Coordinates of C-alpha atoms in Angstrom, one line a residue:
X298 CA 0.0 0.0 0.0
X299 CA 2.8 2.4 0.9
X300 CA 4.5 1.8 -2.5
X301 CA 1.2 2.3 -4.3
X302 CA 0.5 5.6 -2.6
X303 CA 4.1 6.8 -3.0
X304 CA 4.0 6.1 -6.7
X305 CA 0.7 7.9 -7.2
X306 CA 0.6 11.4 -5.6
X307 CA -2.9 12.0 -7.0
X308 CA -4.2 8.9 -5.2
X309 CA -2.4 9.9 -2.0
X310 CA -4.0 13.4 -2.2
X311 CA -7.5 12.0 -2.4
X312 CA -7.0 9.3 0.2
X313 CA -5.7 11.9 2.7
X314 CA -8.5 14.3 1.8
X315 CA -11.2 11.7 2.2
X316 CA -9.9 10.3 5.5
X317 CA -9.4 13.9 6.7
X318 CA -13.0 14.8 6.1
X319 CA -14.1 11.6 7.7
X320 CA -12.0 12.3 10.9
X321 CA -13.1 16.0 10.8
X322 CA -16.8 15.0 11.2
X323 CA -16.2 13.1 14.4
X324 CA -17.5 15.1 17.4
X325 CA -16.0 14.9 20.9
X326 CA -17.9 16.9 23.4
X327 CA -19.5 18.9 20.6
X328 CA -16.1 19.8 19.2
X329 CA -14.9 18.7 15.8
X330 CA -11.9 19.6 13.6
X331 CA -13.7 19.9 10.3
X332 CA -11.5 20.4 7.3
X333 CA -8.5 21.0 9.6
X334 CA -8.4 17.2 10.2
X335 CA -6.9 16.9 6.7
X336 CA -3.6 18.4 8.1
X337 CA -3.4 15.8 10.9
X338 CA -4.2 12.8 8.6
X339 CA -1.5 14.1 6.3
X340 CA 1.0 14.3 9.2
X341 CA 0.1 10.7 10.1
X342 CA 0.6 9.5 6.5
X343 CA 3.9 11.3 6.2
X344 CA 5.1 9.8 9.5
X345 CA 4.6 6.3 8.2
X346 CA 7.2 6.6 5.5
X347 CA 9.3 9.5 4.1
X348 CA 8.1 8.7 0.5
X349 CA 4.5 9.5 1.4
X350 CA 4.6 13.1 0.6
X351 CA 2.8 15.2 -2.0
X352 CA 4.8 17.3 -4.5
X353 CA 5.5 20.9 -3.4
X354 CA 3.3 22.1 -6.3
X355 CA 0.2 20.7 -4.5
X356 CA 0.9 22.8 -1.4
X357 CA 1.8 26.0 -3.3
X358 CA -1.1 25.8 -5.8
X359 CA -3.6 25.0 -3.0
X360 CA -2.4 27.9 -0.9
X361 CA -2.5 30.4 -3.8
X362 CA -6.0 29.2 -4.8
X363 CA -7.3 29.5 -1.2
X364 CA -5.9 33.0 -0.4
X365 CA -6.9 34.4 -3.7
X366 CA -10.5 33.4 -3.4
X367 CA -10.6 34.6 0.2
X368 CA -9.2 37.9 -1.1
X369 CA -11.9 38.3 -3.7
X370 CA -14.6 37.7 -1.2
X371 CA -13.1 39.9 1.5
X372 CA -11.8 42.8 -0.6
X373 CA -14.8 45.2 -0.1
X374 CA -14.9 44.5 3.6
X375 CA -11.2 44.9 4.1
X376 CA -11.0 48.3 2.5
X377 CA -14.1 49.4 4.4
X378 CA -12.5 48.2 7.7
X379 CA -9.5 50.4 7.0
X380 CA -11.7 53.4 7.4
X381 CA -13.5 52.1 10.5
X382 CA -11.2 50.0 12.5
X383 CA -8.0 49.4 10.5
X384 CA -5.5 50.9 13.1
X385 CA -7.1 49.0 16.0
X386 CA -6.9 45.6 14.1
X387 CA -3.4 46.2 12.9
X388 CA -2.2 47.2 16.5
X389 CA -3.9 44.1 18.0
X390 CA -2.2 41.8 15.4
X391 CA 1.2 43.4 15.7
X392 CA 1.0 43.4 19.5
X393 CA 0.2 39.7 19.7
X394 CA 3.0 38.8 17.3
X395 CA 5.6 41.0 18.9
X396 CA 4.7 39.4 22.3
X397 CA 5.2 36.0 20.6
X398 CA 8.6 37.0 19.3
X399 CA 9.5 38.2 22.8
X400 CA 8.5 34.8 24.3
X401 CA 10.6 33.1 21.6
X402 CA 13.6 35.2 22.6
X403 CA 13.0 34.3 26.3
X404 CA 12.8 30.6 25.3
X405 CA 16.1 30.9 23.6
X406 CA 17.6 32.4 26.7
X407 CA 16.2 30.0 29.4
X408 CA 15.8 26.8 27.3
X409 CA 19.2 27.1 25.6
X410 CA 17.9 27.4 22.1
X411 CA 20.0 29.0 19.3
X412 CA 18.6 31.9 17.4
X413 CA 17.7 29.8 14.4
X414 CA 15.9 27.3 16.4
X415 CA 14.0 30.1 18.2
X416 CA 13.0 31.6 14.9
X417 CA 11.8 28.1 13.8
X418 CA 9.7 27.8 17.0
X419 CA 8.3 31.2 16.4
X420 CA 7.4 30.4 12.8
X421 CA 5.9 27.0 13.8
X422 CA 3.9 28.3 16.8
X423 CA 2.4 31.0 14.7
X424 CA 2.1 28.6 11.7
X425 CA 3.9 30.8 9.3
X426 CA 5.7 29.2 6.4
X427 CA 6.8 32.7 5.0
X428 CA 8.4 33.4 8.4
X429 CA 10.4 30.1 8.2
X430 CA 11.5 30.9 4.7
X431 CA 12.6 34.4 5.8
X432 CA 14.7 32.9 8.6
X433 CA 16.3 30.4 6.2
X434 CA 17.1 33.3 3.8
X435 CA 19.0 35.0 6.6
X436 CA 20.8 31.8 7.5
X437 CA 22.2 31.6 4.0
X438 CA 24.5 34.6 4.9
X439 CA 25.9 32.7 7.9
X440 CA 29.4 31.2 7.8
X441 CA 29.4 28.0 5.7
X442 CA 30.5 25.8 8.6
X443 CA 27.5 26.7 10.7
X444 CA 24.9 27.1 7.9
X445 CA 23.6 23.6 7.8
X446 CA 23.2 23.2 11.6
X447 CA 21.4 26.6 11.8
X448 CA 19.1 25.7 8.9
X449 CA 18.4 22.2 10.4
X450 CA 17.6 23.9 13.8
X451 CA 15.1 26.3 12.2
X452 CA 13.4 23.5 10.2
X453 CA 13.1 21.1 13.2
X454 CA 11.8 23.9 15.5
X455 CA 9.2 24.7 12.9
X456 CA 8.1 21.1 12.1
X457 CA 7.8 20.2 15.8
X458 CA 5.7 23.2 16.8
X459 CA 3.6 23.7 13.7
X460 CA 1.0 21.0 14.4
X461 CA 0.7 22.1 18.0
X462 CA 0.3 25.7 16.7
X463 CA -2.7 24.7 14.6
X464 CA -4.3 22.4 17.1
X465 CA -3.7 24.8 20.0
X466 CA -5.3 27.6 18.2
X467 CA -8.3 25.5 17.2
X468 CA -8.6 24.3 20.8
X469 CA -8.5 27.9 22.1
X470 CA -11.3 28.9 19.8
X471 CA -13.4 25.9 20.7
X472 CA -12.8 26.3 24.4
X473 CA -13.5 30.1 24.7
X474 CA -16.6 30.1 22.5
X475 CA -18.0 27.6 25.0
X476 CA -16.8 29.3 28.1
X477 CA -17.9 32.7 26.9
X478 CA -21.2 31.3 25.5
X479 CA -20.8 33.0 22.1
X480 CA -23.9 33.4 20.1
X481 CA -22.7 33.9 16.5
X482 CA -26.2 34.5 15.1
X483 CA -26.9 37.2 17.7
X484 CA -23.6 38.9 16.8
X485 CA -24.5 39.0 13.1
X486 CA -27.9 40.4 13.8
X487 CA -26.4 43.2 15.8
X488 CA -23.9 44.0 13.0
X489 CA -26.4 46.0 10.9
X490 CA -23.7 48.2 9.6
X491 CA -21.7 45.3 8.2
X492 CA -21.7 44.7 4.5
X493 CA -24.1 41.9 3.7
X494 CA -25.0 41.3 7.4
X495 CA -27.8 38.7 7.3
X496 CA -31.2 39.6 8.8
X497 CA -34.5 37.9 8.9
X498 CA -36.7 39.8 6.4
X499 CA -40.4 40.1 6.8
X500 CA -43.2 41.6 4.7
X501 CA -46.1 43.5 6.2
X502 CA -49.0 45.3 4.5
X503 CA -49.5 48.7 6.1
X504 CA -52.5 51.1 5.8
X505 CA -51.5 54.8 5.4
X506 CA -53.4 56.9 8.0
X507 CA -50.9 59.3 9.6
X508 CA -50.7 62.9 8.4
X509 CA -46.8 62.9 8.6
X510 CA -46.7 60.3 5.8
X511 CA -49.0 62.0 3.4
X512 CA -47.7 63.7 0.2
X513 CA -44.1 62.8 0.9
X514 CA -42.1 60.7 -1.6
X515 CA -41.4 57.2 -0.3
X516 CA -37.7 57.6 -0.7
X517 CA -37.6 60.8 1.2
X518 CA -39.7 59.3 3.9
X519 CA -37.2 56.5 4.4
X520 CA -34.2 58.8 4.4
X521 CA -35.8 61.4 6.7
X522 CA -36.6 58.8 9.4
X523 CA -33.7 56.4 8.9
X524 CA -35.9 53.5 7.9
X525 CA -34.0 50.5 6.5
X526 CA -37.0 49.1 4.6
X527 CA -38.3 48.8 1.1
X528 CA -41.8 49.7 -0.2
X529 CA -43.0 47.0 -2.6
X530 CA -46.6 46.7 -3.9
X531 CA -49.1 49.4 -3.3
X532 CA -52.9 49.3 -3.7
X533 CA -54.7 52.6 -4.2
X534 CA -58.4 52.1 -4.7
X535 CA -58.6 48.8 -6.6
X536 CA -55.4 49.3 -8.6
X537 CA -52.2 47.5 -7.8
X538 CA -48.9 49.2 -8.6
X539 CA -45.3 49.3 -7.5
X540 CA -44.2 51.9 -5.0
X541 CA -40.9 53.6 -6.1
X542 CA -38.9 56.2 -4.3
X543 CA -40.8 58.9 -6.2
X544 CA -44.3 57.6 -5.1
X545 CA -46.1 60.0 -2.9
X546 CA -48.4 58.2 -0.4
X547 CA -52.0 59.1 0.1
X548 CA -54.4 58.4 3.0
X549 CA -55.9 54.9 2.7
X550 CA -53.1 53.4 0.6
X551 CA -52.1 49.9 1.3
X552 CA -48.3 49.5 1.1
X553 CA -46.1 46.4 1.4
X554 CA -43.2 47.1 3.7
X555 CA -40.2 44.8 3.6
X556 CA -37.3 44.7 6.0
X557 CA -36.1 43.4 9.3
X558 CA -38.8 43.0 11.9
X559 CA -37.9 46.0 14.0
X560 CA -37.6 48.3 11.0
X561 CA -40.9 47.1 9.6
X562 CA -42.6 47.7 12.9
X563 CA -41.1 51.3 13.1
X564 CA -42.3 52.0 9.5
X565 CA -45.8 50.7 10.3
X566 CA -46.1 53.1 13.3
X567 CA -44.9 56.0 11.1
X568 CA -47.2 55.3 8.2
X569 CA -50.3 54.2 10.1
X570 CA -51.2 50.7 11.1
X571 CA -50.3 47.2 10.1
X572 CA -53.0 45.0 8.5
X573 CA -53.7 41.3 8.1
X574 CA -53.8 41.7 4.3
X575 CA -51.1 40.2 2.0
X576 CA -50.7 42.2 -1.2
X577 CA -48.1 39.8 -2.4
X578 CA -50.7 37.0 -2.7
X579 CA -52.4 39.0 -5.5
X580 CA -50.3 38.2 -8.6
X581 CA -52.9 39.1 -11.3
X582 CA -51.2 42.3 -12.2
X583 CA -47.9 42.5 -10.3
X584 CA -45.9 39.3 -10.1
X585 CA -42.7 38.3 -8.5
X586 CA -40.0 35.8 -9.4
X587 CA -36.6 34.6 -8.1
X588 CA -34.0 35.2 -10.8
X589 CA -30.4 34.2 -11.0
X590 CA -27.9 37.0 -11.8
X591 CA -25.7 35.5 -14.5
X592 CA -25.0 38.3 -16.9
X593 CA -21.6 39.8 -16.2
X594 CA -22.4 43.2 -17.8
X595 CA -24.8 44.1 -14.9
X596 CA -22.7 43.0 -11.9
X597 CA -20.5 45.1 -9.7
X598 CA -22.6 48.2 -10.4
X599 CA -24.9 50.0 -8.0
X600 CA -28.6 49.2 -8.5
X601 CA -29.4 52.8 -9.2
X602 CA -27.3 52.6 -12.4
X603 CA -29.3 49.6 -13.7
X604 CA -32.5 51.8 -13.6
X605 CA -34.8 48.9 -13.3
X606 CA -37.9 51.0 -12.4
X607 CA -37.5 53.2 -15.5
X608 CA -36.7 50.3 -17.8
X609 CA -39.0 47.6 -16.7
X610 CA -41.3 49.2 -14.0
X611 CA -39.6 46.7 -11.7
X612 CA -37.8 46.6 -8.3
X613 CA -35.6 44.1 -6.5
X614 CA -36.9 43.5 -3.0
X615 CA -34.4 40.8 -1.8
X616 CA -30.9 39.6 -2.8
X617 CA -30.1 36.0 -1.8
X618 CA -26.3 35.6 -1.6
X619 CA -25.3 32.1 -0.4
X620 CA -27.7 31.4 2.5
X621 CA -28.3 35.0 3.4
X622 CA -31.1 37.3 2.4
X623 CA -30.0 40.9 1.9
X624 CA -32.3 43.9 1.8
X625 CA -31.0 45.9 -1.2
X626 CA -30.7 49.7 -1.6
X627 CA -29.6 52.0 -4.3
X628 CA -25.9 51.3 -3.4
X629 CA -26.2 47.5 -3.5
X630 CA -24.1 45.8 -6.2
X631 CA -25.2 42.5 -7.6
X632 CA -22.7 39.7 -7.9
X633 CA -22.7 36.7 -10.2
X634 CA -24.7 33.9 -8.6
X635 CA -27.0 36.1 -6.6
X636 CA -30.7 35.2 -6.6
X637 CA -32.9 38.2 -6.6
X638 CA -36.6 38.6 -6.0
X639 CA -38.0 40.8 -8.7
X640 CA -41.4 42.4 -8.4
X641 CA -42.7 43.6 -11.8
X642 CA -45.7 43.8 -14.0
X643 CA -46.5 40.2 -15.3
X644 CA -45.9 41.2 -18.9
X645 CA -42.4 42.5 -18.2
X646 CA -41.2 39.6 -16.1
X647 CA -39.6 37.6 -19.0
X648 CA -37.8 40.7 -20.3
X649 CA -36.2 41.5 -16.9
X650 CA -35.2 37.8 -16.4
X651 CA -33.3 38.0 -19.7
X652 CA -31.7 41.2 -18.7
X653 CA -30.4 39.7 -15.4
X654 CA -29.4 36.5 -17.2
X655 CA -31.2 33.9 -15.2
X656 CA -28.9 31.1 -16.3
X657 CA -27.8 28.4 -13.8
X658 CA -25.3 27.0 -16.3
X659 CA -23.6 30.4 -16.8
X660 CA -23.0 30.9 -13.0
X661 CA -21.5 27.4 -12.8
X662 CA -18.6 28.4 -15.0
X663 CA -15.7 30.7 -14.3
X664 CA -14.1 33.3 -16.4
X665 CA -10.8 31.6 -17.0
X666 CA -9.1 34.7 -18.4
X667 CA -9.8 37.0 -15.3
X668 CA -9.2 34.2 -12.8
X669 CA -5.9 33.2 -14.3
X670 CA -4.7 36.8 -14.7
X671 CA -5.6 37.5 -11.1
X672 CA -3.7 34.6 -9.7
X673 CA -0.7 35.3 -12.1
X674 CA -0.6 38.9 -10.9
X675 CA -0.6 37.6 -7.3
X676 CA 2.2 35.2 -7.9
X677 CA 4.3 37.8 -9.6
X678 CA 3.8 40.3 -6.7
X679 CA 4.7 37.5 -4.3
X680 CA 8.0 37.0 -6.1
X681 CA 9.1 40.6 -6.0
X682 CA 11.9 41.1 -3.3
X683 CA 11.2 43.9 -0.8
X684 CA 14.4 45.4 0.6
X685 CA 14.6 45.7 4.4
X686 CA 17.2 47.6 6.5
X687 CA 20.1 45.3 7.2
X688 CA 20.4 43.4 4.0
X689 CA 18.3 40.4 3.1
X690 CA 15.1 41.2 1.2
X691 CA 11.7 39.6 1.9
X692 CA 9.1 38.3 -0.4
X693 CA 5.3 38.0 0.1
X694 CA 5.4 34.6 -1.5
X695 CA 2.5 32.5 -2.9
X696 CA 0.4 33.4 0.2
X697 CA 0.8 37.1 0.5
X698 CA 0.9 38.0 -3.2
X699 CA -2.3 36.4 -4.3
X700 CA -4.1 37.5 -1.2
X701 CA -3.2 41.2 -1.7
X702 CA -4.1 41.1 -5.4
X703 CA -7.4 39.3 -4.6
X704 CA -8.2 42.0 -2.0
X705 CA -7.7 44.8 -4.6
X706 CA -9.5 43.0 -7.4
X707 CA -12.4 42.0 -5.1
X708 CA -12.7 45.7 -4.1
X709 CA -12.6 46.8 -7.7
X710 CA -15.1 44.2 -8.8
X711 CA -14.6 45.0 -12.5
X712 CA -12.3 46.8 -14.8
X713 CA -14.2 47.8 -17.9
X714 CA -15.7 44.6 -19.4
X715 CA -13.5 42.4 -17.1
X716 CA -15.3 41.1 -14.0
X717 CA -12.8 39.9 -11.4
X718 CA -15.2 38.4 -8.9
X719 CA -16.5 34.8 -9.0
X720 CA -20.0 33.5 -8.5
X721 CA -20.6 32.8 -4.8
X722 CA -20.9 29.0 -5.1
X723 CA -17.9 28.8 -7.5
X724 CA -15.7 30.8 -5.0
X725 CA -16.6 28.5 -2.2
X726 CA -15.8 25.4 -4.2
X727 CA -12.4 26.7 -5.3
X728 CA -11.7 27.9 -1.8
X729 CA -12.4 24.5 -0.3
X730 CA -10.4 22.7 -3.0
X731 CA -7.5 25.0 -2.3
X732 CA -7.4 24.6 1.5
X733 CA -7.7 20.8 1.2
X734 CA -4.7 20.7 -1.2
X735 CA -2.7 23.0 1.1
X736 CA -3.4 21.0 4.3
X737 CA -2.8 17.7 2.7
X738 CA 0.5 18.9 1.2
X739 CA 1.8 20.5 4.3
X740 CA 0.8 17.5 6.4
X741 CA 2.5 14.8 4.3
X742 CA 5.6 16.9 3.8
X743 CA 6.1 17.6 7.5
X744 CA 4.9 14.3 8.9
X745 CA 8.2 12.3 8.8
X746 CA 10.4 15.0 10.2
X747 CA 7.9 15.7 12.9
X748 CA 7.8 12.0 14.0
X749 CA 11.5 11.6 13.7
X750 CA 12.2 14.5 16.0
X751 CA 9.8 13.3 18.6
X752 CA 11.3 9.8 18.5
X753 CA 14.8 11.1 19.0
X754 CA 13.9 12.9 22.2
X755 CA 15.1 16.3 23.2
X756 CA 12.1 18.0 21.7
X757 CA 10.5 18.9 25.0
X758 CA 12.0 22.4 25.1
X759 CA 10.9 23.1 21.5
X760 CA 7.4 21.7 22.0
X761 CA 7.0 23.5 25.4
X762 CA 8.2 26.8 24.0
X763 CA 5.9 26.5 21.0
X764 CA 2.9 25.6 23.1
X765 CA 3.5 28.6 25.3
X766 CA 3.8 31.0 22.3
X767 CA 0.6 29.5 20.7
X768 CA -1.4 29.7 23.9
X769 CA -0.3 33.3 24.6
X770 CA -1.2 34.4 21.0
X771 CA -4.5 32.6 20.8
X772 CA -5.9 33.2 24.3
X773 CA -4.5 36.7 24.5
X774 CA -5.9 37.8 21.2
X775 CA -9.4 36.3 21.8
X776 CA -9.7 37.6 25.4
X777 CA -8.3 41.1 24.7
X778 CA -10.3 41.4 21.5
X779 CA -13.6 40.1 22.9
X780 CA -13.6 41.5 26.4
X781 CA -11.7 44.8 26.0
X782 CA -12.1 45.8 22.4
X783 CA -15.6 44.3 22.0
X784 CA -14.9 42.7 18.7
X785 CA -17.5 40.1 17.7
X786 CA -16.2 36.6 18.1
X787 CA -17.0 35.7 14.5
X788 CA -14.8 38.5 13.2
X789 CA -12.2 37.9 16.0
X790 CA -11.7 34.2 15.2
X791 CA -11.0 35.3 11.6
X792 CA -8.5 37.9 12.9
X793 CA -6.8 35.2 14.9
X794 CA -6.6 33.0 11.7
X795 CA -5.0 36.0 10.0
X796 CA -2.6 36.6 12.9
X797 CA -1.6 32.9 12.7
X798 CA -1.8 33.1 8.8
X799 CA -3.5 29.7 9.0
X800 CA -6.0 28.6 6.5
X801 CA -7.0 25.6 8.7
X802 CA -8.0 27.9 11.5
X803 CA -9.9 30.1 9.1
X804 CA -11.8 27.1 7.6
X805 CA -12.7 26.0 11.2
X806 CA -13.7 29.6 12.1
X807 CA -16.0 29.7 9.0
X808 CA -17.6 26.4 10.0
X809 CA -18.2 27.7 13.6
X810 CA -19.6 31.1 12.6
X811 CA -21.5 29.9 9.6
X812 CA -21.1 33.3 8.0
X813 CA -18.4 35.3 6.1
X814 CA -17.5 37.3 9.2
X815 CA -14.3 35.4 9.8
X816 CA -13.2 36.2 6.2
X817 CA -13.4 39.9 7.0
X818 CA -11.4 39.5 10.1
X819 CA -8.8 37.4 8.3
X820 CA -8.3 39.8 5.5
X821 CA -8.1 42.8 7.8
X822 CA -4.9 41.6 9.6
X823 CA -3.3 39.0 7.3
X824 CA -1.1 41.5 5.3
X825 CA 0.1 43.2 8.6
X826 CA 0.6 39.8 10.3
X827 CA 2.6 38.3 7.5
X828 CA 5.0 41.3 7.3
X829 CA 5.5 41.4 11.1
X830 CA 6.3 37.7 11.3
X831 CA 8.7 37.8 8.3
X832 CA 10.6 40.7 9.9
X833 CA 10.4 39.2 13.5
X834 CA 11.8 35.8 12.3
X835 CA 14.7 37.5 10.6
X836 CA 15.5 39.6 13.7
X837 CA 15.4 36.5 16.0
X838 CA 18.1 34.9 13.8
X839 CA 20.2 38.0 13.6
X840 CA 20.0 39.1 17.2
X841 CA 20.2 35.8 18.9

């Protein structure tokens, strides 16, 4: 069996992936590893025989695929966070990692570790392959007689502490979310200012009776009173119509109000009184339909630019993105793969469906040109050396480069006719494929050296130092962020994933939060965390 798997890397990849997902589904006390279990199954496979390791291409390709798709999804949120909380997040990440570097320096002093080994422990405990590569780059400038021993110390320190760095961080998230009784759904409901924050939408028919609402355009009424609602159908006399922002309400009108429960209740009090009628049930003149957005030409543009009321006499009352219903406004941009609820005259419904695309086949495909160009730009950026004071340059590598390019392209959305974003479902599929390839590759390639070091003995100081650093970073970040800075746990676990620059932790955080909140936290600190770790690892080698 070993010979068969060693001779077929593709078979090894799928065996490790399948067993990893099987192990990841096992629950112990309500806790499960999820996709992160692929890493540990890979470590087990690599420990059996040194020939059971996947080619480096699998790891690099998977990592680039994962971080690029995360960047595309998180780009708008990342740049929005720079305006709201960028400095706070950057300081939290930098503070946690500088504390970790300080602990690594103390470990070198009291546990008798050399600077290279301390740098390896730091890189492993914070699960940063770029930090290890940075340390090895500095070691190349050491005297030739000491070079091999220094490099070996850094690699051993990294390989011994890396698995514990992942598992310790996962354990910290699982433990604290239980002890602190975190309610992820409640957090998301409270984050009304977040882009795409999910909310339970409801539809209530309201009778207009109050004088304050008479003669005022519906759009002006919403803006004046800060109502986060939409007005849909309207019945005046016996005639059904669609209420647009320009519609002036009259006494006795029946108006459909759509939004979150609290906002709808506030709108009902302002307009008059809620009724038991359901205008949406009358589809004789005004109909509604769920339509897929599959036409690239209309995506990544504000709804006001599409001019649906003027062109089709239609409005969009809901945007379904993934498993979340979003209440749209004039600023909302549609993305490929969105399902929108369109309310329009029956005779115009087919025309607006053609305008939006409404093709499931089209959103199941990717634009190979923009996707390939985006990743290529990321890899090129990652290969550019960035000079630092003191000599050796650093590189963002196959993790930092694609992530930064993905963030920028995700924020841009489109450049002329080129649409950079991916359909939601396609993005998730590629993201999962990437993280599985990365975890399987890292696990199989590190498994044998990890087992060999443990079998030799003398790894207690390395393991203990790494565990201390991981615990300090994980528990310190979560407690300070949640208790002192009041950061929602869903966002905070993503930030910890970014501080650890660890896709396995991010994947676990996404499974726990069941939302995109961890992606926003991950993207907000990942660039800063990567740079701090690269510099800190080099300083540990040089100063110690």
